[in-house]
Coordinates of C-alpha atoms in Angstrom, one line a residue:
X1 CA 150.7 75.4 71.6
X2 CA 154.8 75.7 71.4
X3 CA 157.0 75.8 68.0
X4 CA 160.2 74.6 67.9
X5 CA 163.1 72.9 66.2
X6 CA 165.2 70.2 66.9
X7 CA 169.2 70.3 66.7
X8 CA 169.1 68.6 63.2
X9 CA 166.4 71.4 61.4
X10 CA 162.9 69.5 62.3
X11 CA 160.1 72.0 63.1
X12 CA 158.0 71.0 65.9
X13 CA 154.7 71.7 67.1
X14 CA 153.6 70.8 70.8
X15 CA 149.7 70.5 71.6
X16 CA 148.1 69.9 75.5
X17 CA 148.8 70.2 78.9
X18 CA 152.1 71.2 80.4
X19 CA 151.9 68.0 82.4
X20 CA 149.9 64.5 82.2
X21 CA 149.5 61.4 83.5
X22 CA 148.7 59.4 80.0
X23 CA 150.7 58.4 77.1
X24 CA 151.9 61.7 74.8
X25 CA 150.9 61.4 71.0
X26 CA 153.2 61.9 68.2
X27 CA 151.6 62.2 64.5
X28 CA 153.6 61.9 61.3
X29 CA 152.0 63.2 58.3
X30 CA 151.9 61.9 54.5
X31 CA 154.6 62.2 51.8
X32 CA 153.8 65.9 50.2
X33 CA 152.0 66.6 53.3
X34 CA 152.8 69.1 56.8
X35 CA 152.1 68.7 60.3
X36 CA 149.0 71.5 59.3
X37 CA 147.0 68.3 57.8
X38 CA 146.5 67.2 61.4
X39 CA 144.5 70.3 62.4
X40 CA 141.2 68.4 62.5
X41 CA 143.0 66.1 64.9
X42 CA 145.1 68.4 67.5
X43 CA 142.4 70.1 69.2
X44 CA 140.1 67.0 70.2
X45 CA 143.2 64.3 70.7
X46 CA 145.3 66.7 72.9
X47 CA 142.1 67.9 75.3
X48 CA 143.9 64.6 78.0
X49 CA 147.2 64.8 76.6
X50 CA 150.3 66.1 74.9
X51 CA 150.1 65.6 71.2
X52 CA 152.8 66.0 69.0
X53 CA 153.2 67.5 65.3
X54 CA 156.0 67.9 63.2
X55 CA 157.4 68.5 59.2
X56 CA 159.0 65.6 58.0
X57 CA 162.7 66.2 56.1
X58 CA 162.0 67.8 53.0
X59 CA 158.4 69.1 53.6
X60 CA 156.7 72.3 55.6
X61 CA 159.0 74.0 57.4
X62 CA 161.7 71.3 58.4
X63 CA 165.3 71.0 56.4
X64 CA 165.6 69.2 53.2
X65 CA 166.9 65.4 54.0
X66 CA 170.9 65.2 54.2
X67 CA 171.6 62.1 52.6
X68 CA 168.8 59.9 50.2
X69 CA 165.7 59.5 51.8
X70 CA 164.6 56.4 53.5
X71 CA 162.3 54.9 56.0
X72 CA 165.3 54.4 57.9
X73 CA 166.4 58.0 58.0
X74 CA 162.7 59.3 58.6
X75 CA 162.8 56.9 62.0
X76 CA 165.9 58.3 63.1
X77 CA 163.9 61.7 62.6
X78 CA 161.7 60.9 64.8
X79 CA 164.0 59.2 67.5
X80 CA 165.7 63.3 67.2
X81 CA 161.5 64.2 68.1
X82 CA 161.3 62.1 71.2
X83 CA 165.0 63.1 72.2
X84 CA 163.8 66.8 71.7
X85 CA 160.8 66.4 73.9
X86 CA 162.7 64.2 76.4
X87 CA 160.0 61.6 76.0
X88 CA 160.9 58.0 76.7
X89 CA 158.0 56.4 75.6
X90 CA 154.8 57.4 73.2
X91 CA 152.2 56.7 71.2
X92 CA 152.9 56.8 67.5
X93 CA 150.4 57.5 64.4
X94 CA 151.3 57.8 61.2
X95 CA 149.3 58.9 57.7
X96 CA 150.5 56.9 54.3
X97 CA 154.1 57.4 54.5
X98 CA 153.7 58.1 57.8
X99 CA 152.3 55.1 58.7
X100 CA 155.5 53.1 56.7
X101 CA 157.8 55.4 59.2
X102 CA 156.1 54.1 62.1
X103 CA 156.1 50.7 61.1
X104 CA 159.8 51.1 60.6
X105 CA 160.4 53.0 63.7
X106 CA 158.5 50.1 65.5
X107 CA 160.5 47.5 64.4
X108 CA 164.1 49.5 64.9
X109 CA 163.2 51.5 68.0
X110 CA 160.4 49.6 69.7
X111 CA 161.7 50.6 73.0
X112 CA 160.3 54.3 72.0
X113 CA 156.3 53.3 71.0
X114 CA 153.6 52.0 73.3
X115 CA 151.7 51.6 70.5
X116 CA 151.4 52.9 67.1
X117 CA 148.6 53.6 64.4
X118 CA 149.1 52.7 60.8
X119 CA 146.7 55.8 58.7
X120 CA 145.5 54.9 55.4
X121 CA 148.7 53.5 54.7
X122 CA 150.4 51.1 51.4
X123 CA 151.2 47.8 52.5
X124 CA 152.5 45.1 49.4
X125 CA 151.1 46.2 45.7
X126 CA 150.0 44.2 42.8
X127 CA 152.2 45.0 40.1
X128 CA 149.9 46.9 37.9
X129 CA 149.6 49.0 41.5
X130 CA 153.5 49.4 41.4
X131 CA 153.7 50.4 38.0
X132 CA 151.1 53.2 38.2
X133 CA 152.2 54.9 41.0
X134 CA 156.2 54.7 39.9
X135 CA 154.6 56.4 36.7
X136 CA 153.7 59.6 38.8
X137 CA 157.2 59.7 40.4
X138 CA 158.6 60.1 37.1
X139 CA 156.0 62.7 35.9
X140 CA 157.4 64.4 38.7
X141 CA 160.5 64.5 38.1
X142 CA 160.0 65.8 34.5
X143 CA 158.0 68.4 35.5
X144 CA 157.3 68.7 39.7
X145 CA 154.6 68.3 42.2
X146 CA 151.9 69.6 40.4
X147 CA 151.6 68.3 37.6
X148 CA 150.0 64.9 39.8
X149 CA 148.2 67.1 42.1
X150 CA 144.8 67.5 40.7
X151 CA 144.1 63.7 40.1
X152 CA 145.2 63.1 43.6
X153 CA 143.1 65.0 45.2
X154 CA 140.4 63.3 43.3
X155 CA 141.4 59.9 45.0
X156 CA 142.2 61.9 48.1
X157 CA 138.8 63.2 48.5
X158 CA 135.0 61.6 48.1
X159 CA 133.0 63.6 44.7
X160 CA 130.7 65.2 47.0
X161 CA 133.3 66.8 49.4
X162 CA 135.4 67.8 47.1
X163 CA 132.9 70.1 45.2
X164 CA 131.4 71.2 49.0
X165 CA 134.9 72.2 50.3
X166 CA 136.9 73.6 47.8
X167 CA 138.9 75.6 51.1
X168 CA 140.0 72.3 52.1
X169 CA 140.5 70.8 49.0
X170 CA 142.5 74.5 48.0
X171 CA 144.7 73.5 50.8
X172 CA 145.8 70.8 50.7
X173 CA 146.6 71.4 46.6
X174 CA 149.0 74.5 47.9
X175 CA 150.3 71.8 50.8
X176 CA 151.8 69.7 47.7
X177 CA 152.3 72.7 45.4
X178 CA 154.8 74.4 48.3
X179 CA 157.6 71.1 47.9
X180 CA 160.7 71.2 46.4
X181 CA 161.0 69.7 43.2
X182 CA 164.2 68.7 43.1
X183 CA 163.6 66.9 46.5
X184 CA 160.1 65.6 46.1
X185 CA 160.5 62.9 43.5
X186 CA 163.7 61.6 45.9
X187 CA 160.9 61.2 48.8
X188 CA 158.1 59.9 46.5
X189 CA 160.0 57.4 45.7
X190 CA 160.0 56.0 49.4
X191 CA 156.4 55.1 49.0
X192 CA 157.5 52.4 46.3
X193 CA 160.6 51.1 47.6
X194 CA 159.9 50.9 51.2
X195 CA 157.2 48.3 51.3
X196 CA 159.5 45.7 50.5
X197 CA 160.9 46.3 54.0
X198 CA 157.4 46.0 56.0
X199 CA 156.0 43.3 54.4
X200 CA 156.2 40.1 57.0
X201 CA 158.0 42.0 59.4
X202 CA 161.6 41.3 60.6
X203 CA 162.0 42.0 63.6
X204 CA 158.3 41.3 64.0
X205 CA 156.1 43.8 65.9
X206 CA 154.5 43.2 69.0
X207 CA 152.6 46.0 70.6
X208 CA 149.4 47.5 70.6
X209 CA 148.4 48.9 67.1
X210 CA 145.7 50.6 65.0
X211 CA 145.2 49.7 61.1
X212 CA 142.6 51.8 59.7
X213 CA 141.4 53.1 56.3
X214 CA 139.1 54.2 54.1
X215 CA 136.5 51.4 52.0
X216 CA 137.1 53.8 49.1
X217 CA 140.9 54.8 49.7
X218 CA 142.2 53.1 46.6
X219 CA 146.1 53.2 46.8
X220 CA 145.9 52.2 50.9
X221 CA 143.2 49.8 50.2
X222 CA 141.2 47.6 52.7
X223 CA 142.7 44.4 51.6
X224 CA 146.2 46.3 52.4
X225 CA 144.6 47.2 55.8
X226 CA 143.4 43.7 56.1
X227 CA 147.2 42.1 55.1
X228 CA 148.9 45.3 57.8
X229 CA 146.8 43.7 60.9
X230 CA 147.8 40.2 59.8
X231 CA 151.2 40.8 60.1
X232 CA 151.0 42.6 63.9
X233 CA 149.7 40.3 66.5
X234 CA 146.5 41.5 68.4
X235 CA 146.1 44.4 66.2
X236 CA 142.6 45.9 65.6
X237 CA 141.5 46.8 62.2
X238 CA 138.8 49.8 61.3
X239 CA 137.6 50.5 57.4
X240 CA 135.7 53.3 57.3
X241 CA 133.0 53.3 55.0
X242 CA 132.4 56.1 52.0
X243 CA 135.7 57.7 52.7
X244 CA 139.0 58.0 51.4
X245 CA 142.8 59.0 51.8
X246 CA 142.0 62.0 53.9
X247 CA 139.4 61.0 55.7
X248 CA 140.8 63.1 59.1
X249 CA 139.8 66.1 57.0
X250 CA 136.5 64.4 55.3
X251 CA 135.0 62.8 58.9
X252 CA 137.2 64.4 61.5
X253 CA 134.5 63.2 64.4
X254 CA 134.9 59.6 63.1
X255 CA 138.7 59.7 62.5
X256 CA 139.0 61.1 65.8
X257 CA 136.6 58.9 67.6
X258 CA 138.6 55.8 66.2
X259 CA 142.0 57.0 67.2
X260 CA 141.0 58.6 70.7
X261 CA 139.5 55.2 71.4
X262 CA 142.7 53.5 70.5
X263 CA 144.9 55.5 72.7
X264 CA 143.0 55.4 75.9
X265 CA 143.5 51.5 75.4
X266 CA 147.3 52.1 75.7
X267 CA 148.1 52.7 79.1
X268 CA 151.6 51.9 79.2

């Protein structure tokens, strides 16, 4: 495992053999999130190849974002990743906001992804949808990250594992807790504005892709699973079944199984 950071402040985190023949893996984590949530993931995914993990701007360890935040200056982030790593092509899976970023990055940079995996991820909302979760953006801003925390992580998490892992649950809480809150409602406010920009695809995408979620993930719903994988020719779809947002944490042997599976079908 190597740390490191890229010329423009994003801290990196390198996972896997020094050399291999298959596709490397880069994973983008969540709005509020770090590259930690992936550690579930790292060990099993980067046993055959490199795997990649990294802050986005604003969150863990990275810099705060130099100019309002975007999908469009979260792909260029992660063009600065692969330039860092020297990598011309790569697999590419991305968690909620992380999987907007790779849908963006696909459709801007496709010469960059092999394929890419869209994690529990928003795709277009009703309006009552909208209006609920533009609601916590402004509780935020009045008074910061945690005052949304706690009934997150009651969405985030099934009844029964949340009151078997309170470790897990306890943190991912000091995950959210640790943002900025003078940035955080800026980058919350992604996750509303940037759907517009994925729905029906322009440029469309046309490579190999994942679309998977949780039966009981209600803000990255199946039916926005379902409407992601209609939109992206030949792509499979997976709901998994009792489990919500952070189901890589919940079922890390199913997760895993799911997205292994996917990238040993990407060859090229």
């Amino acid at each position: 495992m190597t740390i490191t950071q890229t010329a423009d402040g994003t801290v990196c985190q390198l996972f896997g053999p020094d050399t291999t023949s298959v596709l490397p893996l880069v994973l983008i984590h969540g709005f509020g999130l770090n590259r930690a949530m992936w550690r579930e993931q790292t060990p099993t995914l980067s046993h055959d190849r490199q795997v990649i993990t990294y802050d986005l701007c604003g969150h863990g360890e990275s810099l705060p974002p130099t100019e309002a935040p975007s999908l469009a200056l979260f792909a260029r982030q992660f063009a600065g990743v692969m330039a860092h790593f020297d990598l011309p092509r790569a697999i590419v899976a991305g968690f909620s906001l992380g999987g907007m970023i790779v849908r963006r990055v696909a459709m801007d940079m496709p010469h960059l992804v092999s394929g890419l995996a869209i994690l529990h991820s928003p795709h277009a909302r009703t309006r009552v949808e909208q209006d609920a979760i533009q609601a916590r953006v402004q509780q935020a801003k009045a008074a910061g990250p945690g005052v949304t925390v706690e009934a997150a992580l009651k969405r985030w998490f099934t009844a029964s594992f949340h009151a078997a892992n309170p470790g897990v649950v306890s943190d991912v809480r000091n995950w959210v807790l640790a943002n900025d809150p003078a940035i955080y409602p800026s980058i919350y406010q992604v996750l509303i504005d940037g759907v517009d920009e994925l729905v029906a695809p322009s440029p469309s995408i046309d490579m190999p892709a994942l679309v998977l979620t949780g039966d009981e993930d209600f803000g990255n719903n199946p039916e926005m699973g379902v409407a992601i994988a209609a939109e992206i020719a030949g792509a499979s779809l997976v709901i998994l079944p009792g489990l919500r947002h952070m189901a890589m944490l919940e079922a890390p042997d199913i997760f895993n199984h799911h997205l292994a599976q996917f990238c040993a079908s990407v060859t090229h």
